[in-house]
XYZ file of N, CA and C in Angstrom:
768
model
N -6.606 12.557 -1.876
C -5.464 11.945 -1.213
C -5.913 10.854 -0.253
N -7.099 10.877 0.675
C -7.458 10.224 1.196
C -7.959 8.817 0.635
N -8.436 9.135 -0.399
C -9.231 7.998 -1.317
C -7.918 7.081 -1.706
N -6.690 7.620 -2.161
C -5.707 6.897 -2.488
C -5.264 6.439 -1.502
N -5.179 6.844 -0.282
C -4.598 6.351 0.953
C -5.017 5.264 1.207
N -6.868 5.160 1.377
C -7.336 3.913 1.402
C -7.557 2.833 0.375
N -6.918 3.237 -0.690
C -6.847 1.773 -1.764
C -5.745 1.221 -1.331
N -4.629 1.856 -0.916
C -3.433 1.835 -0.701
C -3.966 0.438 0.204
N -4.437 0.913 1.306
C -4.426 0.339 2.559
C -5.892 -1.206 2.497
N -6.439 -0.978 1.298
C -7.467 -2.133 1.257
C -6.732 -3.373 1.578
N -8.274 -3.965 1.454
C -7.948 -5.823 1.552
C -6.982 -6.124 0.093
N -7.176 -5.052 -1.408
C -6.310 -5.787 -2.540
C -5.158 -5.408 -2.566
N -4.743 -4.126 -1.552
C -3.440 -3.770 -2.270
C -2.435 -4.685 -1.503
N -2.480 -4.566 0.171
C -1.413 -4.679 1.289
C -1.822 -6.084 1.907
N -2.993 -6.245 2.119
C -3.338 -7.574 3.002
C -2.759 -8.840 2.462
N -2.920 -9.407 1.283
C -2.640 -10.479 1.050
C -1.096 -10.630 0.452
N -0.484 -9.316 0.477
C 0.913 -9.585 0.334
C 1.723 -9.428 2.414
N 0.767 -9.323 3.135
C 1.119 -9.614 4.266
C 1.174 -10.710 4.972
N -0.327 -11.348 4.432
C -0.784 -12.804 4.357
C 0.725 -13.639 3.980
N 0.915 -13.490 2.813
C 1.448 -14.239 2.021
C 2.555 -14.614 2.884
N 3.714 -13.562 3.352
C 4.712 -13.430 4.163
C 4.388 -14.127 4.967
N 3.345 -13.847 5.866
C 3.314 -14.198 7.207
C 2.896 -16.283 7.113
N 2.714 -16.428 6.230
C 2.460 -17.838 5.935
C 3.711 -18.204 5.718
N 4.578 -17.509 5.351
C 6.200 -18.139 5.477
C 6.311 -18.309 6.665
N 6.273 -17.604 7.254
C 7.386 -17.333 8.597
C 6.138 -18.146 9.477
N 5.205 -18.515 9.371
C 4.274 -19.892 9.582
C 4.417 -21.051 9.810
N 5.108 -20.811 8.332
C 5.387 -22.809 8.154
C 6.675 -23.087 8.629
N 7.867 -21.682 8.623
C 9.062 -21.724 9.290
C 8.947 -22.050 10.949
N 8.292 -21.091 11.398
C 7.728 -21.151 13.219
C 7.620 -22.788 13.526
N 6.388 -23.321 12.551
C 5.986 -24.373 12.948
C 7.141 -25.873 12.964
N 8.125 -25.276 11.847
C 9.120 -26.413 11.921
C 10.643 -25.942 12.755
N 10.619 -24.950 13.442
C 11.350 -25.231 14.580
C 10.247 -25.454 16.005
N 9.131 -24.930 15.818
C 8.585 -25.350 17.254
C 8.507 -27.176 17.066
N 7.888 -28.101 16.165
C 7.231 -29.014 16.618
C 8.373 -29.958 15.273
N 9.588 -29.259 15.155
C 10.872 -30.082 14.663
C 10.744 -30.792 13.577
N 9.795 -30.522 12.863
C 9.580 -31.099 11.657
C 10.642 -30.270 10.139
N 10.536 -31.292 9.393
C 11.428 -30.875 8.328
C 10.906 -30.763 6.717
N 10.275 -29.770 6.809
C 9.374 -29.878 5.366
C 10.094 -29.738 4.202
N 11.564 -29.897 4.155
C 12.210 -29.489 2.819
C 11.515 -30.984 1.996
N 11.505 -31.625 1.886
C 10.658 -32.941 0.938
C 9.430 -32.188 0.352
N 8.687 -31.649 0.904
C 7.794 -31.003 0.385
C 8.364 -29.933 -0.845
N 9.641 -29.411 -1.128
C 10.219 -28.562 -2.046
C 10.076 -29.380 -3.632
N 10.667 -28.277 -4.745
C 9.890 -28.799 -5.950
C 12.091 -30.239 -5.721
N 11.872 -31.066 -6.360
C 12.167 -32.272 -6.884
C 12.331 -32.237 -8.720
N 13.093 -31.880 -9.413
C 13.123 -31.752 -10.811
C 12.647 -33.383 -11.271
N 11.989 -33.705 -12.187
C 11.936 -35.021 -12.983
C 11.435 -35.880 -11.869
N 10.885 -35.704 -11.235
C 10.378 -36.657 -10.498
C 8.622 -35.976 -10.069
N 8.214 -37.186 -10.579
C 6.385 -36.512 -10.008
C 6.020 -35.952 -8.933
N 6.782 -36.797 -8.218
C 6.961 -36.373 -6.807
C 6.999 -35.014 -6.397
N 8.330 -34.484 -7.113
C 8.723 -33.490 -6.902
C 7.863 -31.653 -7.408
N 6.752 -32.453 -7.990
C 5.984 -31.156 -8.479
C 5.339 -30.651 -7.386
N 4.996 -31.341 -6.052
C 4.364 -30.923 -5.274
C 5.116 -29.576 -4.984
N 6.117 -29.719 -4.971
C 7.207 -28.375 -4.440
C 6.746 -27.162 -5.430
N 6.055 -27.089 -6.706
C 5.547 -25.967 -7.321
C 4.469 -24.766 -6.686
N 4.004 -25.320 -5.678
C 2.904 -24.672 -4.905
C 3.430 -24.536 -3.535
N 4.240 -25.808 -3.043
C 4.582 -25.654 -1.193
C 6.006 -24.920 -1.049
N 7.208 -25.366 -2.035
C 8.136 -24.908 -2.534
C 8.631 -23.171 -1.327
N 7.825 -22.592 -2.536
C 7.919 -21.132 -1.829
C 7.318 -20.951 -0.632
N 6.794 -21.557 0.255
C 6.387 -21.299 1.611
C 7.426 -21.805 2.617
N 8.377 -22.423 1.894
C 9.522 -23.387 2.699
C 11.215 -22.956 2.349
N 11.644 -22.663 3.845
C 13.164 -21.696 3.924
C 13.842 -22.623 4.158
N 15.046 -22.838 4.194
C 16.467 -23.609 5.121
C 16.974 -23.362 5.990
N 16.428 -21.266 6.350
C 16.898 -20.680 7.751
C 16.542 -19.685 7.662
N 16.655 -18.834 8.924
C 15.762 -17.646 9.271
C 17.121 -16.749 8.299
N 17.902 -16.480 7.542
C 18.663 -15.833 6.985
C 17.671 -15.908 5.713
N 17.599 -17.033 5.157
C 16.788 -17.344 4.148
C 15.493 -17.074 3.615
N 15.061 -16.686 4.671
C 13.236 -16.400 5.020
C 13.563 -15.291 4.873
N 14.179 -14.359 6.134
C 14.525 -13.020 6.184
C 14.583 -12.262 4.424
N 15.386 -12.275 4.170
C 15.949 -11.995 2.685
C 15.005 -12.348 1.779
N 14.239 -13.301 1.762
C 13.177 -13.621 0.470
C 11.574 -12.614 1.414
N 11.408 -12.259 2.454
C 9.983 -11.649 3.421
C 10.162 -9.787 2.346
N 11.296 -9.497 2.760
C 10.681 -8.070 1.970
C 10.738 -7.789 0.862
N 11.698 -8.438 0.197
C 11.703 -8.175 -1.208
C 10.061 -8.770 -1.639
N 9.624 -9.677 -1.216
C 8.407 -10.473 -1.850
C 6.988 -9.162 -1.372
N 7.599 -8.915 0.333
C 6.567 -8.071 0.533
C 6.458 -6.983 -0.704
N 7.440 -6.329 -0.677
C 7.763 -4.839 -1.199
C 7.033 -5.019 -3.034
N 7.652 -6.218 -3.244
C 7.493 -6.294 -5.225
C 5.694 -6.894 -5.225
N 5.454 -7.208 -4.202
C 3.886 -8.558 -4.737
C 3.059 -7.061 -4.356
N 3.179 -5.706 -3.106
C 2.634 -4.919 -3.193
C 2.650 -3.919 -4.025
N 3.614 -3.668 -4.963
C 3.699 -2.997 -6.103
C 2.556 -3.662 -7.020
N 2.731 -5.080 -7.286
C 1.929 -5.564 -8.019
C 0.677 -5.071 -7.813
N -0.039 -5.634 -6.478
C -0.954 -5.191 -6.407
C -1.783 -3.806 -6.860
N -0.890 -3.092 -6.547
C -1.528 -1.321 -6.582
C -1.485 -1.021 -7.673
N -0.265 -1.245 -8.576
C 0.020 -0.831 -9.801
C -0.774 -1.493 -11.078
N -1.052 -2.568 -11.071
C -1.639 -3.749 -12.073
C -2.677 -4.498 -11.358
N -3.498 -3.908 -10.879
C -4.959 -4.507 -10.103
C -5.881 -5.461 -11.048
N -5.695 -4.748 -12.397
C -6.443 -5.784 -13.361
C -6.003 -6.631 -13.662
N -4.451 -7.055 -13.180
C -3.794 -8.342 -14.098
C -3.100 -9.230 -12.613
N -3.391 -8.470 -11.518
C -2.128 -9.031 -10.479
C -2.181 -10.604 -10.562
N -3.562 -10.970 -10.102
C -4.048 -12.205 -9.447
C -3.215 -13.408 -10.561
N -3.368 -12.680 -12.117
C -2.611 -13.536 -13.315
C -1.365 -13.634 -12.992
N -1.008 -12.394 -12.960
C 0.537 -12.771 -12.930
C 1.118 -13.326 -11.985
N 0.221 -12.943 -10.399
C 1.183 -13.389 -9.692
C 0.968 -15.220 -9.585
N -0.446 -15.928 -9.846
C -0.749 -17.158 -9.852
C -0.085 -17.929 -10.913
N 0.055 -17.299 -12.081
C 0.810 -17.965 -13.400
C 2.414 -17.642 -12.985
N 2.652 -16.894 -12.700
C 4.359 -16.747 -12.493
C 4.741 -17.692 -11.205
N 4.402 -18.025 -10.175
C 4.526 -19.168 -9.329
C 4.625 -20.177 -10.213
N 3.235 -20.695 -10.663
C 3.174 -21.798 -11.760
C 4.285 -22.005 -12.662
N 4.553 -21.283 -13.373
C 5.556 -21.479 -14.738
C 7.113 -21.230 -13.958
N 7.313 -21.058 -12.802
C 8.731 -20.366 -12.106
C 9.395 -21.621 -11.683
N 8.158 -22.646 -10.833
C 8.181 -23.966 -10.287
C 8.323 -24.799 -11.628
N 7.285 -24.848 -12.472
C 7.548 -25.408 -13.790
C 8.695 -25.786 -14.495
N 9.375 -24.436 -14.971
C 10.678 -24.717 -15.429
C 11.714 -24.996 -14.361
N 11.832 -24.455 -13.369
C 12.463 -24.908 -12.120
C 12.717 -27.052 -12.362
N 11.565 -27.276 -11.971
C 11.663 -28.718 -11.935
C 12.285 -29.283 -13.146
N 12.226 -28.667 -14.177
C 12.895 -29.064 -15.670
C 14.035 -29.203 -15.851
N 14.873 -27.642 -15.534
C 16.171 -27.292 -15.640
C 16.781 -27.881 -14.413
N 16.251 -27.670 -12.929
C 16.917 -28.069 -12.051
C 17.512 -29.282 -11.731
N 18.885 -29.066 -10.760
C 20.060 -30.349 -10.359
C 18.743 -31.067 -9.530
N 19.293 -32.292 -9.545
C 18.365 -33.379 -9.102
C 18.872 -33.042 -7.226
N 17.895 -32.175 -6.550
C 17.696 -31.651 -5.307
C 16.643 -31.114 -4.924
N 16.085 -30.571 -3.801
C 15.405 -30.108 -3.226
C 15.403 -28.793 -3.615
N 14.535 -27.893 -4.255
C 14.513 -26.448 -4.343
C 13.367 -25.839 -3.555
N 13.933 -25.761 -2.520
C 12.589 -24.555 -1.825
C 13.078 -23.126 -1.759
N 12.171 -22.466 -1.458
C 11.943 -21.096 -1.190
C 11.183 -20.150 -2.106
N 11.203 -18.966 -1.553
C 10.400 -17.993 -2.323
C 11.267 -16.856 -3.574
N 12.907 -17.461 -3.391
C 13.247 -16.641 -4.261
C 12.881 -16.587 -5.912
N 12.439 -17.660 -6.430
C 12.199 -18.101 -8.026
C 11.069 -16.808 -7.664
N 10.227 -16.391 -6.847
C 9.027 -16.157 -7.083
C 9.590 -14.230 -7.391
N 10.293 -13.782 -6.143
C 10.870 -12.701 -6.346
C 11.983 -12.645 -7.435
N 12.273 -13.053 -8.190
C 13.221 -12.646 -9.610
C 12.383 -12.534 -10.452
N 11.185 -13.378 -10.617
C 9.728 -13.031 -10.947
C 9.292 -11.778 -11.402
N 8.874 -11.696 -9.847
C 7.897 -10.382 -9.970
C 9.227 -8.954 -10.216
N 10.514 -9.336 -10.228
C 11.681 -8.344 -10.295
C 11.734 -7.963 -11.371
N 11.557 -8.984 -12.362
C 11.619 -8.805 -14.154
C 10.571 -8.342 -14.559
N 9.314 -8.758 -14.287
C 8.442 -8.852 -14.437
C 7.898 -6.843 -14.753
N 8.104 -6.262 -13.029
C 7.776 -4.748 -12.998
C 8.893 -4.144 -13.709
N 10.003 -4.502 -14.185
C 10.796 -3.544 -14.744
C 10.694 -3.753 -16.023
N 10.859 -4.795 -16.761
C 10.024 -4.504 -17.979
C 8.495 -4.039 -18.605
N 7.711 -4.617 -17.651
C 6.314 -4.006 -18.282
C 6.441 -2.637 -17.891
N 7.189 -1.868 -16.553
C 7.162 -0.266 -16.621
C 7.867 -0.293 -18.009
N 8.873 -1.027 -18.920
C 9.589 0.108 -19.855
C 8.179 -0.660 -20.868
N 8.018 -1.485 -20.961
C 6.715 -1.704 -22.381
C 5.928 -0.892 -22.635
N 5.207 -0.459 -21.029
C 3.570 0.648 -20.742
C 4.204 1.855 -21.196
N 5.231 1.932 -21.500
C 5.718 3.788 -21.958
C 4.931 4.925 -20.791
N 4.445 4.428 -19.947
C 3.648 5.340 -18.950
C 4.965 5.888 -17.861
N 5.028 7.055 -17.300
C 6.095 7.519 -16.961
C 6.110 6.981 -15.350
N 4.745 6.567 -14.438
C 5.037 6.591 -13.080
C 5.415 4.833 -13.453
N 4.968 3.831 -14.161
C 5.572 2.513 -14.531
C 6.940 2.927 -14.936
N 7.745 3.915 -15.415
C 9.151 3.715 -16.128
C 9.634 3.628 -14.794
N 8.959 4.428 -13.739
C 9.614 5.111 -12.819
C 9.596 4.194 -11.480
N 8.786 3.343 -11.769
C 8.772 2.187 -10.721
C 9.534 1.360 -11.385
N 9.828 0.890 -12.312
C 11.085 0.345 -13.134
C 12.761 0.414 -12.289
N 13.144 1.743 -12.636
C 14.265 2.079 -12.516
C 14.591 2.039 -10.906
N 13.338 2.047 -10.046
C 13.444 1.802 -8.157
C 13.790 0.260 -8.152
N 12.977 -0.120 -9.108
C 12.995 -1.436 -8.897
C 14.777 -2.181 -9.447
N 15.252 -2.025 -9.984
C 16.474 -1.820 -10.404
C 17.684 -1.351 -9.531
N 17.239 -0.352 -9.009
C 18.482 0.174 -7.908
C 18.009 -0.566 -6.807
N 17.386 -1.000 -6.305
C 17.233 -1.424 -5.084
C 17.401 -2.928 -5.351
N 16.918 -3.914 -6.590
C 17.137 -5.206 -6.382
C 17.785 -5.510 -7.897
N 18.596 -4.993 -8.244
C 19.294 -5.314 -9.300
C 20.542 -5.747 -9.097
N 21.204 -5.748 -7.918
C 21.807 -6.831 -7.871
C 21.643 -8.392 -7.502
N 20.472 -8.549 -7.599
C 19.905 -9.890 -7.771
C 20.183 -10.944 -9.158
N 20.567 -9.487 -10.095
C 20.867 -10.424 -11.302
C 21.981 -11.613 -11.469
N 23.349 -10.739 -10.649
C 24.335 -12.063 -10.646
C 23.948 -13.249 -10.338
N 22.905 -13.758 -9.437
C 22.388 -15.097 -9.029
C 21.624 -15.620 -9.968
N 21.175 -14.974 -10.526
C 20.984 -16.101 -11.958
C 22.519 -17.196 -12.450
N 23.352 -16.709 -12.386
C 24.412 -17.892 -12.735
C 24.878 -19.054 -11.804
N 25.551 -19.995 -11.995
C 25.525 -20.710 -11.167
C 27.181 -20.069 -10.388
N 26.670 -19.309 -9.571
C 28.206 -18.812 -8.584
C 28.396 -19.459 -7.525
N 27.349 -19.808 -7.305
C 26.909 -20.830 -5.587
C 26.327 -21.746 -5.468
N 26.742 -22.863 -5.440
C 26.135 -24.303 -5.596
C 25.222 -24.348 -4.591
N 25.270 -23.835 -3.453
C 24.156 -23.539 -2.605
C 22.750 -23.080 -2.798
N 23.337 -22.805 -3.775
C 22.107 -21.435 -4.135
C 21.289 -22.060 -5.220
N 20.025 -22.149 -5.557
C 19.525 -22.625 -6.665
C 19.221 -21.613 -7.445
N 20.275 -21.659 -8.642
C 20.556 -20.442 -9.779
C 19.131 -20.580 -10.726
N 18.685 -22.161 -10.721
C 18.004 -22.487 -11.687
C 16.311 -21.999 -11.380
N 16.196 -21.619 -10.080
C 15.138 -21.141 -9.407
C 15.410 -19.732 -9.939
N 15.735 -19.174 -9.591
C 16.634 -17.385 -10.061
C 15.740 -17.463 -11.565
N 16.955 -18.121 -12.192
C 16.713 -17.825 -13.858
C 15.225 -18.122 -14.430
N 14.881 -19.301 -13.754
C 13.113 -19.688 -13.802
C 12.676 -18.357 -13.990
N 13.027 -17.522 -12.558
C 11.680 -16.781 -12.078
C 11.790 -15.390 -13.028
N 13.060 -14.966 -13.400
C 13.777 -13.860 -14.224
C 12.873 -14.373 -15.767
N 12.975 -15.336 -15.991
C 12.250 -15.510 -17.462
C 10.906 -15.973 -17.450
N 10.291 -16.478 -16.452
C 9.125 -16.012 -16.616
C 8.338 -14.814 -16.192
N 9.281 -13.884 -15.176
C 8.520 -12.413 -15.515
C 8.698 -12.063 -16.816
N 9.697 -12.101 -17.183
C 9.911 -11.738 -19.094
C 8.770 -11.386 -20.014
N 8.556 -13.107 -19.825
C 7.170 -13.601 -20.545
C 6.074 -12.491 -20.541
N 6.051 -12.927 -18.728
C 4.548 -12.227 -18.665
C 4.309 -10.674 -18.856
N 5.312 -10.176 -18.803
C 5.886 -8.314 -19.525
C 5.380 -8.536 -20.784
N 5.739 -9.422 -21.074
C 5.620 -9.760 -23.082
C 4.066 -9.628 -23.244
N 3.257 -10.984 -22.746
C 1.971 -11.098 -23.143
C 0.970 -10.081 -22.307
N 1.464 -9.482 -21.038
C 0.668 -8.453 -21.160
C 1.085 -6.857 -21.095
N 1.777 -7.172 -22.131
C 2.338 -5.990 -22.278
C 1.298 -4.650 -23.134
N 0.516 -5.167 -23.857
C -0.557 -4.245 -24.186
C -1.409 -3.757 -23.426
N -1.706 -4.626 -22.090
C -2.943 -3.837 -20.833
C -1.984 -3.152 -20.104
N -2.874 -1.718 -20.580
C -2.215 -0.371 -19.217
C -2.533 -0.804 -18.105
N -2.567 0.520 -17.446
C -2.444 0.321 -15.979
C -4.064 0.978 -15.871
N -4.522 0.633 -14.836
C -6.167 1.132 -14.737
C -5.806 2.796 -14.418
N -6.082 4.001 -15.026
C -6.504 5.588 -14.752
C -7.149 6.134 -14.146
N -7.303 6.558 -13.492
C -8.450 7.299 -12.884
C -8.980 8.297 -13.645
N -9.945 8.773 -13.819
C -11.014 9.355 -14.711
C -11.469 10.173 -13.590
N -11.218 11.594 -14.092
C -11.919 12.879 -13.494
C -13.253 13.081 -14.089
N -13.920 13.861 -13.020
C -15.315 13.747 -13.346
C -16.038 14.482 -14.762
N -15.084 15.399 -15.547
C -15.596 15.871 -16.891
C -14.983 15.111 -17.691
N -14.034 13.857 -17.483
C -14.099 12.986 -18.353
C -14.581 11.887 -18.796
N -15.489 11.946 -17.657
C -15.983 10.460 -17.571
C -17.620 10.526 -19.225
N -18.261 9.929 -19.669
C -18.702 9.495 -20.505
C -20.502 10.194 -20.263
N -20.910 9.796 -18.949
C -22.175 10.357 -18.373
C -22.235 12.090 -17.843
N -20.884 12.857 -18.380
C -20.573 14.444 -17.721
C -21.592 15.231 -18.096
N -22.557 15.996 -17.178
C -23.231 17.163 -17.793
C -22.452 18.637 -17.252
N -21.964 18.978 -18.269
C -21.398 20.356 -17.482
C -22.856 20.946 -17.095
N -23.508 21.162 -17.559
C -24.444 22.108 -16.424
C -24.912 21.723 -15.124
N -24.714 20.557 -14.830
C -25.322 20.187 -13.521
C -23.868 20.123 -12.689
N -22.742 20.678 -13.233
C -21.700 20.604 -12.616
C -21.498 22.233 -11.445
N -21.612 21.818 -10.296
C -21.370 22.664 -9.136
C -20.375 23.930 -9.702
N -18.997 23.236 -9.692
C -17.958 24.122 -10.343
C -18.304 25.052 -11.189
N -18.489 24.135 -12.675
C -19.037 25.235 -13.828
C -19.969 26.256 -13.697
N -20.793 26.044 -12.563
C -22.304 26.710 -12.917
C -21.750 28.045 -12.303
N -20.264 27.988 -11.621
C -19.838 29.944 -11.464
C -19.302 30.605 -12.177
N -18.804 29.927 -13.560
C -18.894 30.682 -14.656
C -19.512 30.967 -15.717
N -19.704 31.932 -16.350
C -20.725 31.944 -17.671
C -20.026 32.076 -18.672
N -20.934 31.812 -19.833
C -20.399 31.596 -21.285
C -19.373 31.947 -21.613
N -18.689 32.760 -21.320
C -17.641 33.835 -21.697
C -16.430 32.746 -20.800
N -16.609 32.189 -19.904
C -15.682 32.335 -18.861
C -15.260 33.177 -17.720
N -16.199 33.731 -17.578
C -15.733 34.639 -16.550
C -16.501 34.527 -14.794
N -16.033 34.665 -13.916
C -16.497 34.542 -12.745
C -17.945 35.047 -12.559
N -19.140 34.265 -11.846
C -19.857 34.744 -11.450
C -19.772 35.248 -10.609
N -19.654 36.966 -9.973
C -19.700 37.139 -8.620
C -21.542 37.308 -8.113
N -21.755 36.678 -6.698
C -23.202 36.667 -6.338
C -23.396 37.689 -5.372
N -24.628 38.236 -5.403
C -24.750 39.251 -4.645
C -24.685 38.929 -3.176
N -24.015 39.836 -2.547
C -24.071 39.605 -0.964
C -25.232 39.759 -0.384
N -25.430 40.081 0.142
C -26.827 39.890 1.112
C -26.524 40.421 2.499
N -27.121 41.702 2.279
C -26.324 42.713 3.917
C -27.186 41.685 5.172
N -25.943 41.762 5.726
C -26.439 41.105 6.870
C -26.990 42.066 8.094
N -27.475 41.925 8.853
C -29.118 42.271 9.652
C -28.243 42.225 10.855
N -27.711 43.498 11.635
C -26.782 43.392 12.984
C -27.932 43.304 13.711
N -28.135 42.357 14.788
C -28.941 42.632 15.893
C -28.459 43.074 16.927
N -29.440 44.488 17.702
C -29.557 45.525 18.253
C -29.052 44.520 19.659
N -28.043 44.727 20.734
C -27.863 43.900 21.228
C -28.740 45.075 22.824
N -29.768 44.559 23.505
C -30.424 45.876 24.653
C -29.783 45.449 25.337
N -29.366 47.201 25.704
C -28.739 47.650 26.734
C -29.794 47.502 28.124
N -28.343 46.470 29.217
C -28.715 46.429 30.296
C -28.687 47.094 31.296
N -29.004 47.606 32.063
C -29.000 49.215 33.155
C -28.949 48.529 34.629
N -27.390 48.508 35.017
C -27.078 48.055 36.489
C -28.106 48.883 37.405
N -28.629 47.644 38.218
C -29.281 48.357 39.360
C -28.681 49.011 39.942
N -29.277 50.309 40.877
C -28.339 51.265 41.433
C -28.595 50.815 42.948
N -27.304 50.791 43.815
C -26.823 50.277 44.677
C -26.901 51.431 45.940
N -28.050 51.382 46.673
C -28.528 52.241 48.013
C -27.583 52.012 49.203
N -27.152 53.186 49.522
C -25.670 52.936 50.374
C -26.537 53.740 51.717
N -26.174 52.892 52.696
C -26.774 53.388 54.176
C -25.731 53.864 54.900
N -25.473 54.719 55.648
C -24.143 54.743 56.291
C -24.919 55.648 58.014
N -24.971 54.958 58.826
C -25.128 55.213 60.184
C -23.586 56.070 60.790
N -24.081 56.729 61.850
C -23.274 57.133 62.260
C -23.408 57.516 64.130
N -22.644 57.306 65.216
C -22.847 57.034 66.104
C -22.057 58.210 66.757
N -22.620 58.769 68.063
C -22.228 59.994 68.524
C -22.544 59.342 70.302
N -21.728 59.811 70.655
C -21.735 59.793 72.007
C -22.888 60.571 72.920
N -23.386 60.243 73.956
C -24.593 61.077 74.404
C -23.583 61.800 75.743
N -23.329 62.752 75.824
C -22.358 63.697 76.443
C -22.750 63.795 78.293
N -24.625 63.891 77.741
C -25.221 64.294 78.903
C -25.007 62.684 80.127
N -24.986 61.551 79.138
C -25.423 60.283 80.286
C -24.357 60.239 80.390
N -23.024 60.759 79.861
C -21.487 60.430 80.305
C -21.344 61.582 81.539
N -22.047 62.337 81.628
C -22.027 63.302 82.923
C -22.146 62.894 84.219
N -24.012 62.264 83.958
C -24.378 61.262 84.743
C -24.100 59.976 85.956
N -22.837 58.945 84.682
C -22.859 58.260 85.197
C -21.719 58.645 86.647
N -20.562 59.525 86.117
C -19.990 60.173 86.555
C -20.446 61.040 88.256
């Protein structure tokens, strides 16, 4: 339990989806402290220009409502990634930015698209289909969380809100798709107990060596243990003086 605790807690599972966040709310800080306006930096459809926004794009909000709302979902889904798909994260999560911004700039109204949501519809599609592809039951089961908790994200794929860039949404929804698709044959990494692993000697195994052939318990002989004699200590004996004082009768005559 401990061992899982600390993968949990490494530099791959949690750090760089903290990083990641905290580089939002970074570049947000920095453009109300020193009033700058980085939406130009967002992706730009059909214009060369505008590809820069494929990489800066998602680091850039319109308001702390905006930031807010795209910080945990991104936290919560990019750390799933991590823990769950360690052998593939770095792909998916570097190619799904890439291809999210990509089609983004293609499909999208001739505007400014920033933010990090293309990236979270992403990684949203992304874990709920490869849990149902992997047929593995704790992936089905991160599936169906993933679903109740951000499945109503799907309506924003349409265009309901001109505000809203639907075309970022649908980007990010179809290229998790994809990437469910093409790596949909790599499991999830297992952990391997120690008589399964390839190098196992049952005899040099601690465990095994207390049963024998049969199966049955070795019991080992006890070994009487040796009470030591604890010597008896003998209180010194305690010499009691007791004086006693008498009147001299004759010098009380005397003084008299």
């Amino acid at each position: 339990m401990s061992k899982q605790k600390g993968l949990f807690f490494s530099n791959d599972v949690i750090l760089y989806p903290i990083a990641f966040v905290l580089l939002m709310w970074l570049v947000f800080w920095a453009e109300i402290r020193f009033n700058w306006d980085f939406n130009y930096l967002g992706i730009y459809p059909r214009k060369i220009s505008g590809l820069v926004g494929i990489a800066l794009g998602p680091f850039i909000h319109g308001n702390l409502k905006h930031l807010f709302n795209n910080s945990i979902p991104i936290f919560v889904l990019s750390t799933a990634l991590f823990y769950f798909y360690r052998n593939i994260r770095w792909k998916v999560l570097l190619l799904g930015v890439l291809l999210c911004g990509l089609f983004t700039w293609i499909i999208g109204r001739p505007s400014y698209h920033i933010g990090a949501s293309g990236v979270v519809y992403m990684l949203t599609a992304f874990l709920f289909f490869k849990g149902i592809f992997s047929k593995q039951y704790q992936l089905i089961a991160l599936s169906l969380v993933v679903v109740f908790v951000y499945g109503g994200l799907l309506w924003y794929v349409l265009p309901i809100d001109p505000k809203i860039s639907w075309e970022g949404h649908l980007s990010g929804f179809g290229v998790g798709l994809l990437l469910a698709l093409v790596f949909r044959e790599i499991p999830i990494e297992t952990k391997k107990y120690a008589w399964e692993r390839d190098d196992f000697n049952p005899e040099e195994d601690d465990f095994i060596k207390q049963f024998d052939e049969n199966g049955n318990f070795i019991e080992k002989e006890k070994v009487p243990e040796i009470e030591e004699e604890t010597p008896i200590v003998q209180k010194p004996k305690v010499i009691r003086v007791v004086y006693t004082f008498k009147k001299n009768t004759n010098e009380e005559e005397s003084s008299l």
